[in-house]
Coordinates of N, CA, C and O in Angstrom, one line a residue:
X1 N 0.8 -1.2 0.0 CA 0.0 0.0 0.0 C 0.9 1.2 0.0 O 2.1 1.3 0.4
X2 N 0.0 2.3 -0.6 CA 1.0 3.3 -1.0 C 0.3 4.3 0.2 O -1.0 4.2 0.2
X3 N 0.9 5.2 1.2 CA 0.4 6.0 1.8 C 1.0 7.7 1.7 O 2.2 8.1 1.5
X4 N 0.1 8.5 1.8 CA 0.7 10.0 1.9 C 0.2 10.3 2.9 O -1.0 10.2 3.1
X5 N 0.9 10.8 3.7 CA 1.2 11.4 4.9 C 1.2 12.8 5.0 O 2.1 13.5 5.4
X6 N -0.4 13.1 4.2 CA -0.3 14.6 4.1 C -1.8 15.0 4.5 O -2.6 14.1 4.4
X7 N -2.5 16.2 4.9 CA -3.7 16.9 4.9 C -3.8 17.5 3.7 O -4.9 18.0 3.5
X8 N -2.8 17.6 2.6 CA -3.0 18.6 1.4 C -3.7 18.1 0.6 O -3.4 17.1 0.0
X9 N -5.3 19.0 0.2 CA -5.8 18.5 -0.8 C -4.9 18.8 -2.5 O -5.0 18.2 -3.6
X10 N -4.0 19.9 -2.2 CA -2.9 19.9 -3.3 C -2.3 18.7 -3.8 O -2.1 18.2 -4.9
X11 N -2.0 18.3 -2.3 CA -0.5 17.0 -2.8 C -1.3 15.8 -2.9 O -0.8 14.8 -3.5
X12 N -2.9 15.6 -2.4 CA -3.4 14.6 -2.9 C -3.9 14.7 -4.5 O -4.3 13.7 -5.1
X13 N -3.9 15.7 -4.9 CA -4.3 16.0 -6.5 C -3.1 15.5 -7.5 O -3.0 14.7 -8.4
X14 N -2.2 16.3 -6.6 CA -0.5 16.0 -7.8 C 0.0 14.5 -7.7 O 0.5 13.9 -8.7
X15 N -0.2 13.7 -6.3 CA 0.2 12.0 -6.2 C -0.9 11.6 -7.4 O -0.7 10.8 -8.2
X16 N -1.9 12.2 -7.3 CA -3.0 11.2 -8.5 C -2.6 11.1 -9.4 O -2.7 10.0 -9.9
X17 N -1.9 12.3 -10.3 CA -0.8 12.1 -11.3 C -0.1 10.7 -11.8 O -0.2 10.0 -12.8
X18 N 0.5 10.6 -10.4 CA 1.1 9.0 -10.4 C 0.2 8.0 -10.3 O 0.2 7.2 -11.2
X19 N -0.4 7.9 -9.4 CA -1.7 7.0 -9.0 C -2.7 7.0 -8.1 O -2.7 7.7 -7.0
X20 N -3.9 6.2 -8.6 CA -4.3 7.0 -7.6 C -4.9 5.4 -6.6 O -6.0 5.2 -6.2
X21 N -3.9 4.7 -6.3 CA -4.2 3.9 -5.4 C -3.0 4.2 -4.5 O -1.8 4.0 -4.7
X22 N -3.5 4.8 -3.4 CA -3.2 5.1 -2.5 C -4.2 5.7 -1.1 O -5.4 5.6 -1.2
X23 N -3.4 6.2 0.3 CA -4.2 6.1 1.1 C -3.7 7.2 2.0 O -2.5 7.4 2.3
X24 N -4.7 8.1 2.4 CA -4.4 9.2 2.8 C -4.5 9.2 4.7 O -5.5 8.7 5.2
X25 N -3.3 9.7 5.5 CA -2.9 9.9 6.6 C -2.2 10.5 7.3 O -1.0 10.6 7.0
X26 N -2.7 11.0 8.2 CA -1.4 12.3 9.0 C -1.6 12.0 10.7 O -2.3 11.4 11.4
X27 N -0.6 12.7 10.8 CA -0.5 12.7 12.1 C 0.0 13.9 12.7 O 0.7 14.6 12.0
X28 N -0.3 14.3 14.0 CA -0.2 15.4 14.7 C 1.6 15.2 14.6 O 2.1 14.0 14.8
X29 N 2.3 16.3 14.3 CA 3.5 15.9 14.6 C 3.5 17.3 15.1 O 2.6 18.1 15.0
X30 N 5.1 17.5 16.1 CA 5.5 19.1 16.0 C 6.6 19.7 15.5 O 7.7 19.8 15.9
X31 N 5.9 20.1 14.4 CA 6.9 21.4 13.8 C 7.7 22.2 13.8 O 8.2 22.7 12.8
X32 N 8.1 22.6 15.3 CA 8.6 23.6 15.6 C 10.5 22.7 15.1 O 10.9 21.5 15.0
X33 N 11.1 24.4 14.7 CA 12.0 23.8 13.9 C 13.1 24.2 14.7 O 12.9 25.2 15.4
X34 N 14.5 23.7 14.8 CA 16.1 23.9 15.4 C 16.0 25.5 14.9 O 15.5 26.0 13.8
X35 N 16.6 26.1 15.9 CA 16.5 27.7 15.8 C 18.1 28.1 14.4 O 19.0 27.3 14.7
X36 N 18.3 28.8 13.4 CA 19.3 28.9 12.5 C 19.1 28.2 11.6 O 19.9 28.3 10.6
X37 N 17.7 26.8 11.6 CA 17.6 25.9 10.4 C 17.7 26.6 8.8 O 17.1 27.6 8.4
X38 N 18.4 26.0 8.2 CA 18.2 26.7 6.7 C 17.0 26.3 6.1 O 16.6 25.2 6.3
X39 N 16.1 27.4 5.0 CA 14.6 26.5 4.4 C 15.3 25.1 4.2 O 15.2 24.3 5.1
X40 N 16.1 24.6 2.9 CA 16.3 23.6 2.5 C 16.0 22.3 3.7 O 15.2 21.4 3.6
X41 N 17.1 22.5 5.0 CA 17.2 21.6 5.7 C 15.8 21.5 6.8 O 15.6 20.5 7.4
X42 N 15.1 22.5 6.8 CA 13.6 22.4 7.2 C 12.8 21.5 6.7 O 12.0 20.8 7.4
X43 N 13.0 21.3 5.4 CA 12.0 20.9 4.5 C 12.2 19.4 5.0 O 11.3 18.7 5.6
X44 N 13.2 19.0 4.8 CA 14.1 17.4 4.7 C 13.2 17.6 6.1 O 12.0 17.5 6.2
X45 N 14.0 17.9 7.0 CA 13.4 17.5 8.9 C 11.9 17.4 9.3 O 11.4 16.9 10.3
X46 N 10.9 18.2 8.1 CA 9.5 18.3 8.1 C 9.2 16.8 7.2 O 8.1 16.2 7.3
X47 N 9.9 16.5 6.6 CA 8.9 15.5 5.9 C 8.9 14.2 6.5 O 7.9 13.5 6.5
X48 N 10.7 13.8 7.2 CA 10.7 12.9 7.6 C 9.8 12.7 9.3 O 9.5 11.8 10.1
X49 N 9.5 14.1 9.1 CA 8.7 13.5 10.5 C 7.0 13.2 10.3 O 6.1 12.8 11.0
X50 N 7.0 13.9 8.8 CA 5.5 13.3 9.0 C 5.2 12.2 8.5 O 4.0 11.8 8.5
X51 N 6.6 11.3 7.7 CA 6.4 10.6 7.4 C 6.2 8.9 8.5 O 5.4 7.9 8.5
X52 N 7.7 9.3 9.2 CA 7.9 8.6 10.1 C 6.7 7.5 11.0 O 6.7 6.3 11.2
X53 N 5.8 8.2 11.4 CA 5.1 7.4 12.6 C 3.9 6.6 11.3 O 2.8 6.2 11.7
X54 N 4.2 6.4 10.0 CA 3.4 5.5 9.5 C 4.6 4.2 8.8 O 4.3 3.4 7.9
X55 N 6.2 4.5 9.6 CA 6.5 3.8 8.7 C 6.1 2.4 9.2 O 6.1 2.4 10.4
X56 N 5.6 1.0 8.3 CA 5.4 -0.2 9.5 C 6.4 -1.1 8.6 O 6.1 -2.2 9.0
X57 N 7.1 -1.3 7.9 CA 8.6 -1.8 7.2 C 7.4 -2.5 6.1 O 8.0 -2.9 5.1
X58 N 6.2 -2.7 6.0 CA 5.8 -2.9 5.2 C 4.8 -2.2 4.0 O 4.5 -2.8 2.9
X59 N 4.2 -0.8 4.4 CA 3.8 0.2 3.0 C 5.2 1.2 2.9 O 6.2 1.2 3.6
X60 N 4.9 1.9 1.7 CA 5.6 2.7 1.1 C 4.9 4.1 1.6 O 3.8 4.3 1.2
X61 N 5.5 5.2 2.4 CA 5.4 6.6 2.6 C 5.9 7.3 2.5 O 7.1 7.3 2.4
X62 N 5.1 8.6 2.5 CA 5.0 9.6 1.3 C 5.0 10.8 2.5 O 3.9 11.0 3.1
X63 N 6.0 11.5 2.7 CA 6.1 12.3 3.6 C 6.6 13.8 2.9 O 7.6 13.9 2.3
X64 N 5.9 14.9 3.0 CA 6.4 15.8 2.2 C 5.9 17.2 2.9 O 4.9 17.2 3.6
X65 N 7.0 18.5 2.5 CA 6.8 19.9 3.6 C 7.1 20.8 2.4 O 7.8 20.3 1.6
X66 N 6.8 22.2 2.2 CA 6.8 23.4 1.3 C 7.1 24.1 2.6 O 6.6 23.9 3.7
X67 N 8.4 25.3 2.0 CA 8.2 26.4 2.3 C 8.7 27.0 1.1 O 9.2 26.6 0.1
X68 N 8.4 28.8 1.9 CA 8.8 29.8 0.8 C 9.6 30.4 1.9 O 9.3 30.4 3.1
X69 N 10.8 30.9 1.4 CA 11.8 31.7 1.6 C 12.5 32.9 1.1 O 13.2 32.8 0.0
X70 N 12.4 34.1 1.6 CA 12.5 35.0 0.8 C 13.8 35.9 2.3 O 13.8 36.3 3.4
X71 N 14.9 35.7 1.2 CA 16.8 36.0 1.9 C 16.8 35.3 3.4 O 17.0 35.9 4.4
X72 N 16.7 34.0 3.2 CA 16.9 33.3 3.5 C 15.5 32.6 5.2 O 15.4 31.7 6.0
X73 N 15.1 33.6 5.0 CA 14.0 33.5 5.9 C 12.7 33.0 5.6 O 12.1 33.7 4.8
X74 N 12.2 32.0 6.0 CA 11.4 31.1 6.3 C 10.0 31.7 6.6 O 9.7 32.0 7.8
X75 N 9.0 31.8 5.4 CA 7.6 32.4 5.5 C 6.7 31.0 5.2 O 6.8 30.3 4.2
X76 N 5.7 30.8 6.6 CA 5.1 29.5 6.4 C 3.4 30.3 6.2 O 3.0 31.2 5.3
X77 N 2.9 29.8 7.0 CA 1.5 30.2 6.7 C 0.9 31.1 7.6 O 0.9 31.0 8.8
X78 N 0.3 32.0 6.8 CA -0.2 33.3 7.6 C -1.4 33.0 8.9 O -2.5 32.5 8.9
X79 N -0.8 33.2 9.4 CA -1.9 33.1 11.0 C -3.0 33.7 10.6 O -4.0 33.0 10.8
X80 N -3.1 35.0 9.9 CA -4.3 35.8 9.9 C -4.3 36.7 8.4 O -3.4 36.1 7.7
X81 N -4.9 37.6 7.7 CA -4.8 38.6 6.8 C -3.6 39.6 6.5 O -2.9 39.9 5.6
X82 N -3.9 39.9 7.9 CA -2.8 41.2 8.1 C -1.2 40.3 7.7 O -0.5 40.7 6.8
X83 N -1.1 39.5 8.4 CA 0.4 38.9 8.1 C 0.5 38.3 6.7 O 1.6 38.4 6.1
X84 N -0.5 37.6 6.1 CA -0.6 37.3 4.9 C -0.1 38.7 4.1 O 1.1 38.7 3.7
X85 N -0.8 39.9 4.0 CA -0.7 41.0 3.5 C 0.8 41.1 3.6 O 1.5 41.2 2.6
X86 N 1.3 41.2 5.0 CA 2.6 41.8 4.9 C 3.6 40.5 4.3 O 4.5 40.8 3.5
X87 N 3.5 39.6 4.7 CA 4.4 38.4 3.5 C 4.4 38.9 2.3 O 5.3 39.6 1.9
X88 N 2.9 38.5 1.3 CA 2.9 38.9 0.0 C 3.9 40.6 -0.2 O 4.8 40.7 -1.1
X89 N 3.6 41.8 0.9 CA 4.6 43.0 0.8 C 6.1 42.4 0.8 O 7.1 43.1 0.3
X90 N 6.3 41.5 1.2 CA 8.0 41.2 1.7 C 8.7 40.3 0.1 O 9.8 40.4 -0.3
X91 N 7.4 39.4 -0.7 CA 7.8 39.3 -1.8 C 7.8 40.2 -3.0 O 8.7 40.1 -3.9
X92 N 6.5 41.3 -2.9 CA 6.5 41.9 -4.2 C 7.9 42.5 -4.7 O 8.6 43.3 -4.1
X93 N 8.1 42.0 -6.2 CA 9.3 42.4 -6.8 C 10.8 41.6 -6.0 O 12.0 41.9 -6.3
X94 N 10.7 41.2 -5.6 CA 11.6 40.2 -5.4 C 11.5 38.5 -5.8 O 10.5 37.7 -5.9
X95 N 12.6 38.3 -5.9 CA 12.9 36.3 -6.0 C 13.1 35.8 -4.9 O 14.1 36.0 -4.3
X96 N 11.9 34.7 -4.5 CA 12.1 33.4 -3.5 C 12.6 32.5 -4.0 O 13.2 32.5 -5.1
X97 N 12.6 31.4 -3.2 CA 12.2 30.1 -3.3 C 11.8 29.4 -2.5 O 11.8 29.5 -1.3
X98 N 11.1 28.4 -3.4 CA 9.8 27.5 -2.9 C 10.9 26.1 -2.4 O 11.3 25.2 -3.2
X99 N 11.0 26.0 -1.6 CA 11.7 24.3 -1.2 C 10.3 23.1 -0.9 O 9.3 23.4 -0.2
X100 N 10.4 22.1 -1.5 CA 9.6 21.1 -1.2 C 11.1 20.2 -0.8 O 12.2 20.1 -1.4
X101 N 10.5 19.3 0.7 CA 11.0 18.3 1.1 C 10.4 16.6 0.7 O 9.2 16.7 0.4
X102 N 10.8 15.9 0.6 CA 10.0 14.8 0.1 C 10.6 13.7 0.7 O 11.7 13.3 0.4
X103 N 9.6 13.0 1.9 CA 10.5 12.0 2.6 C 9.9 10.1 1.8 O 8.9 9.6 2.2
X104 N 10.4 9.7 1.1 CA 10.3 8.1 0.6 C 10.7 7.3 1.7 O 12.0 7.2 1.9
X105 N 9.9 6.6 2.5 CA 10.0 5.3 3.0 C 9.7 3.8 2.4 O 8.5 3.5 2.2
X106 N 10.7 2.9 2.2 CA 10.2 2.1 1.4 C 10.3 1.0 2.8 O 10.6 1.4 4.0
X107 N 9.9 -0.5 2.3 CA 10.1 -1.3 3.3 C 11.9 -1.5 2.8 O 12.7 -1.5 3.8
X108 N 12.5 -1.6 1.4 CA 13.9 -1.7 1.6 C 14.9 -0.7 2.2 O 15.9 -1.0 2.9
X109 N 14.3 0.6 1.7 CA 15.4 1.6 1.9 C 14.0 3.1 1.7 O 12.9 3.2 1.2
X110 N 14.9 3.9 2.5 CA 14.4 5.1 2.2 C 15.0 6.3 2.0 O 16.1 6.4 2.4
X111 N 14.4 7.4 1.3 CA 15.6 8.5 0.3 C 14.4 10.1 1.3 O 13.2 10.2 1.6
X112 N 15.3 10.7 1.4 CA 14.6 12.2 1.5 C 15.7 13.0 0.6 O 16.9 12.9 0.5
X113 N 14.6 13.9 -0.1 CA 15.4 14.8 -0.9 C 14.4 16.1 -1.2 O 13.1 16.1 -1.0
X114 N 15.1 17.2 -1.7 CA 14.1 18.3 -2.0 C 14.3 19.1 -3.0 O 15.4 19.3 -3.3
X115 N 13.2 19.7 -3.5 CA 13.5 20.6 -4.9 C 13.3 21.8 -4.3 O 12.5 22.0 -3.4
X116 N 14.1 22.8 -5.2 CA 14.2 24.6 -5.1 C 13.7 25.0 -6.4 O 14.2 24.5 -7.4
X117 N 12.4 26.1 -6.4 CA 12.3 26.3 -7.5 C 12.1 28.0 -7.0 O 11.9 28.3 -5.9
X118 N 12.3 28.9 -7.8 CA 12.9 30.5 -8.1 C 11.5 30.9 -8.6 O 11.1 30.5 -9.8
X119 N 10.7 31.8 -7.6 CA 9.7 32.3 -8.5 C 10.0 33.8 -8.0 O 10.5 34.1 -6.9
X120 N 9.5 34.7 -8.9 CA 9.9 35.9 -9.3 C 8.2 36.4 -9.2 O 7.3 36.0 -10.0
X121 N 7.9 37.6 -8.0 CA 6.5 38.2 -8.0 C 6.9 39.4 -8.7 O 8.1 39.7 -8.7
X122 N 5.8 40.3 -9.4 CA 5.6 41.5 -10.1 C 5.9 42.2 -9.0 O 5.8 41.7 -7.9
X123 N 6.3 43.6 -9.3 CA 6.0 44.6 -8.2 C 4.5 44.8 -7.8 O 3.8 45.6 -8.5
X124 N 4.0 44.2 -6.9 CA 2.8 44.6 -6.4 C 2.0 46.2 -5.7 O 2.5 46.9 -4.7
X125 N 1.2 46.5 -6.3 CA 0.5 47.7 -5.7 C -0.2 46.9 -3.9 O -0.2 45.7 -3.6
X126 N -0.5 47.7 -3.5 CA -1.4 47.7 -2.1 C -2.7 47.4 -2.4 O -3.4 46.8 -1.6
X127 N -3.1 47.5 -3.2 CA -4.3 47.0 -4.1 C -4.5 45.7 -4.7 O -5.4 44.9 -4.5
X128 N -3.5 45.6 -5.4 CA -3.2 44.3 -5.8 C -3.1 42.9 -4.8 O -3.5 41.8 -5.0
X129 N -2.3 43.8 -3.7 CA -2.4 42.3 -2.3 C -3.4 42.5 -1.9 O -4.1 41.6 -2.2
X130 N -4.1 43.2 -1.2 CA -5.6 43.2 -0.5 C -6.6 42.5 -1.2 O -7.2 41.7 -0.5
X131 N -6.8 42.7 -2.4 CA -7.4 42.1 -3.7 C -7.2 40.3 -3.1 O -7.9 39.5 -2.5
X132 N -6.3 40.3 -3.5 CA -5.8 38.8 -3.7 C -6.0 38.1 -2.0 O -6.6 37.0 -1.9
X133 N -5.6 38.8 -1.0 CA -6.0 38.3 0.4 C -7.3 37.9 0.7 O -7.6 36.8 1.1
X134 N -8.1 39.3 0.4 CA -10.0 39.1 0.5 C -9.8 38.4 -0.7 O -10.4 38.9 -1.7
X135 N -9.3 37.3 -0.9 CA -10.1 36.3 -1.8 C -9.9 35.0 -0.9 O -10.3 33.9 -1.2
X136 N -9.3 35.4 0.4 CA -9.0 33.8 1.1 C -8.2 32.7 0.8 O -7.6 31.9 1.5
X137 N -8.2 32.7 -0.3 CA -6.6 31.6 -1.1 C -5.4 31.5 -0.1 O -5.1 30.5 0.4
X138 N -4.8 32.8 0.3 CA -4.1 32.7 1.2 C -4.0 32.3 2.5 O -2.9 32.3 3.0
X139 N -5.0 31.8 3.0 CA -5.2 31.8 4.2 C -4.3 30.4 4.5 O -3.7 30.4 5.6
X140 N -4.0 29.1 3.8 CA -3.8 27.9 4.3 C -2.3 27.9 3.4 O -2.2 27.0 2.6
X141 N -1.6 28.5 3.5 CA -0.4 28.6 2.1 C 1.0 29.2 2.6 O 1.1 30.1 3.3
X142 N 1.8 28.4 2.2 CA 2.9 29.2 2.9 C 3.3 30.2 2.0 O 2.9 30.3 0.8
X143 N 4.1 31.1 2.8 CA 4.1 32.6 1.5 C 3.0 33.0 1.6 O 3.0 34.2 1.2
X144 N 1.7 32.8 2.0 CA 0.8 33.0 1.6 C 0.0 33.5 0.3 O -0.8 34.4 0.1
X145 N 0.5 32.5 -0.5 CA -0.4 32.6 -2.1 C -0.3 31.3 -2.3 O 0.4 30.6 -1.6
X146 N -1.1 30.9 -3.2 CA -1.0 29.2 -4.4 C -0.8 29.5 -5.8 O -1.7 29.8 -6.6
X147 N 0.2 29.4 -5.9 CA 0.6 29.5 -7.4 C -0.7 28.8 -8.4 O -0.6 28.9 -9.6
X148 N -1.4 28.2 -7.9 CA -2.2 27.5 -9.1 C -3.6 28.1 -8.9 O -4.5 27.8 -9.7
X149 N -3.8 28.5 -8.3 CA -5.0 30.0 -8.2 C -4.6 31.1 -9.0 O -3.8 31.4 -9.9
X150 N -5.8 31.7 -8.1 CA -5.5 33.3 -8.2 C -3.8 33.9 -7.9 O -3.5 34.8 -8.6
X151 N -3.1 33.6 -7.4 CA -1.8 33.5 -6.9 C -0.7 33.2 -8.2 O 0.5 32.9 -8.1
X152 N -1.4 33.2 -9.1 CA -0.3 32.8 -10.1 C -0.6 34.0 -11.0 O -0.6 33.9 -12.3
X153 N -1.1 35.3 -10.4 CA -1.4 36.6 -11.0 C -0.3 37.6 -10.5 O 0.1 38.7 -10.9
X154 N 0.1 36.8 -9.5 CA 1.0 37.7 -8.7 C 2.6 37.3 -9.5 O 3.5 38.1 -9.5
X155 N 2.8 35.9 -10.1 CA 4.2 36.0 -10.2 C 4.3 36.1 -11.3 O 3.5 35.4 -11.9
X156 N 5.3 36.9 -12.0 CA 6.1 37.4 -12.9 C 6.9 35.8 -13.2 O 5.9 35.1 -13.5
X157 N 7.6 35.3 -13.3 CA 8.2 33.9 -13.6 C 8.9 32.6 -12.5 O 9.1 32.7 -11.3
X158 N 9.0 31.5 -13.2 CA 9.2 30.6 -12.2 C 10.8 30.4 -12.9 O 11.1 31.0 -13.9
X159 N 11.4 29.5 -12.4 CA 12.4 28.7 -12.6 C 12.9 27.6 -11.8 O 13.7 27.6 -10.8
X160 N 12.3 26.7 -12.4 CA 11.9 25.4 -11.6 C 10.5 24.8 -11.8 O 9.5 25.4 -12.2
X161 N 10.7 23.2 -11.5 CA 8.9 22.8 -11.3 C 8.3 23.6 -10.9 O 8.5 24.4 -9.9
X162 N 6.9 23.6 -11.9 CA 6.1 24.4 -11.3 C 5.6 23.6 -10.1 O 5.5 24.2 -9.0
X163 N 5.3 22.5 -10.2 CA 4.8 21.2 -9.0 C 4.9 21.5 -8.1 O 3.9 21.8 -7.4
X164 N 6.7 21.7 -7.4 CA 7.3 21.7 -6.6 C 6.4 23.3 -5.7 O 6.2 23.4 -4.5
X165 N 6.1 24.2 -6.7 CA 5.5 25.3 -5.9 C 4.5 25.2 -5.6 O 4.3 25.9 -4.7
X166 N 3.3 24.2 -6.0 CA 2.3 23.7 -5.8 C 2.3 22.8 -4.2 O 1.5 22.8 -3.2
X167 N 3.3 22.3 -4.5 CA 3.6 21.6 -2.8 C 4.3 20.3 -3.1 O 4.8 19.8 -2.2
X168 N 4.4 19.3 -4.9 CA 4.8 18.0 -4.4 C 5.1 17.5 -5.7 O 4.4 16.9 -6.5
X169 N 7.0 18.0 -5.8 CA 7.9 17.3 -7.1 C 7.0 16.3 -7.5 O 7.0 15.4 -6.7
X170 N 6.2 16.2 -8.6 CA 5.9 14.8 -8.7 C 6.6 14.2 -9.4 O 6.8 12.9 -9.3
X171 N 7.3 15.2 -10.6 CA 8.5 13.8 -11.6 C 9.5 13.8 -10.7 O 8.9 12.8 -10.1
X172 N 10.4 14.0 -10.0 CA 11.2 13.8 -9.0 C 10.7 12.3 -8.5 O 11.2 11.2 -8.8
X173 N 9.3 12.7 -7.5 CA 8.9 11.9 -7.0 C 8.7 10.4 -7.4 O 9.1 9.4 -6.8
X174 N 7.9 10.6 -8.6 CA 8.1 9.5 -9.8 C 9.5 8.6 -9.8 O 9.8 7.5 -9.5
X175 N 10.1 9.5 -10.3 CA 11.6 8.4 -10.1 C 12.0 7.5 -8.6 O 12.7 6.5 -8.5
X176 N 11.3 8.1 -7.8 CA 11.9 7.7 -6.8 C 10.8 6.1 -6.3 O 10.9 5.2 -5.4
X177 N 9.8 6.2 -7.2 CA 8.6 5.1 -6.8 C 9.0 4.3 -7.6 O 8.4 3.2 -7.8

């Protein structure tokens, strides 16, 4: 059995890609991260732990974490509006990156690894983010936007999977299944 070890209705859309026999499960884990962690090594330490409490040496899991990072600091998901607002201000006209962690448990062996992808927002007016906040998209998103919404008004170019901004390398992923 194939399991993902996620709440995202995102990352359950993009695994369908690959297949869709599989089996959806999470677990309370805690998040909180080693104080100086870099995004990249966040991602890796997030996936293995949501992956972890389903390993039983017998299914295959699917453990995976997004953030956005913009000069090297780590923007997860807006508590409220106002902080959404001021995220989306801290990207306009600048380049992030989006890190996905991706933890593979197999019963032989298992691999964690993660992709960086470079997205580039427009200079945003004050209008333009308020617009996009009162639409709620933001509310559940790290960075607070979804590139595959309304949120893909806001960036100017990617470089990299788009997937990976979405929340879940799937050709990456693919190779590794």
């Amino acid at each position: 059995m194939l399991i993902l070890a996620s709440k995202s209705p995102r990352r359950r859309e993009l695994l369908s890609l690959i297949t869709t026999d599989f089996e959806i499960k999470s677990a309370d884990v805690d998040e909180t991260l080693p104080e100086g962690i870099s995004p990249q090594e966040a991602v890796l330490h997030l996936s293995k732990i949501k992956a972890e409490p389903f390993n039983n040496g017998i299914d295959t899991v699917i453990g995976a974490d997004t953030v956005v990072a913009v000069d090297s600091k780590i923007l997860g998901k807006p508590a409220d509006r106002v902080q959404a607002a001021e995220m989306l201000k801290s990207l306009s006209g600048k380049c992030h990156s989006v890190f996905t962690g991706v933890t593979v448990i197999k019963p032989e062996q298992s691999v964690t690894f993660s992709v960086e992808t470079k997205v580039k927002f427009f200079d945003l007016t004050d209008d333009e983010i308020y617009s996009y906040v009162a639409t709620g998209e933001c509310d559940d998103k790290a960075g607070a936007y979804g590139i595959q919404g309304k949120g893909s008004l806001l960036v100017e170019k990617i470089d990299g999977d788009y997937f990976n901004v979405v929340g879940l390398p799937i050709s990456k992923l693919n190779k590794y299944l």
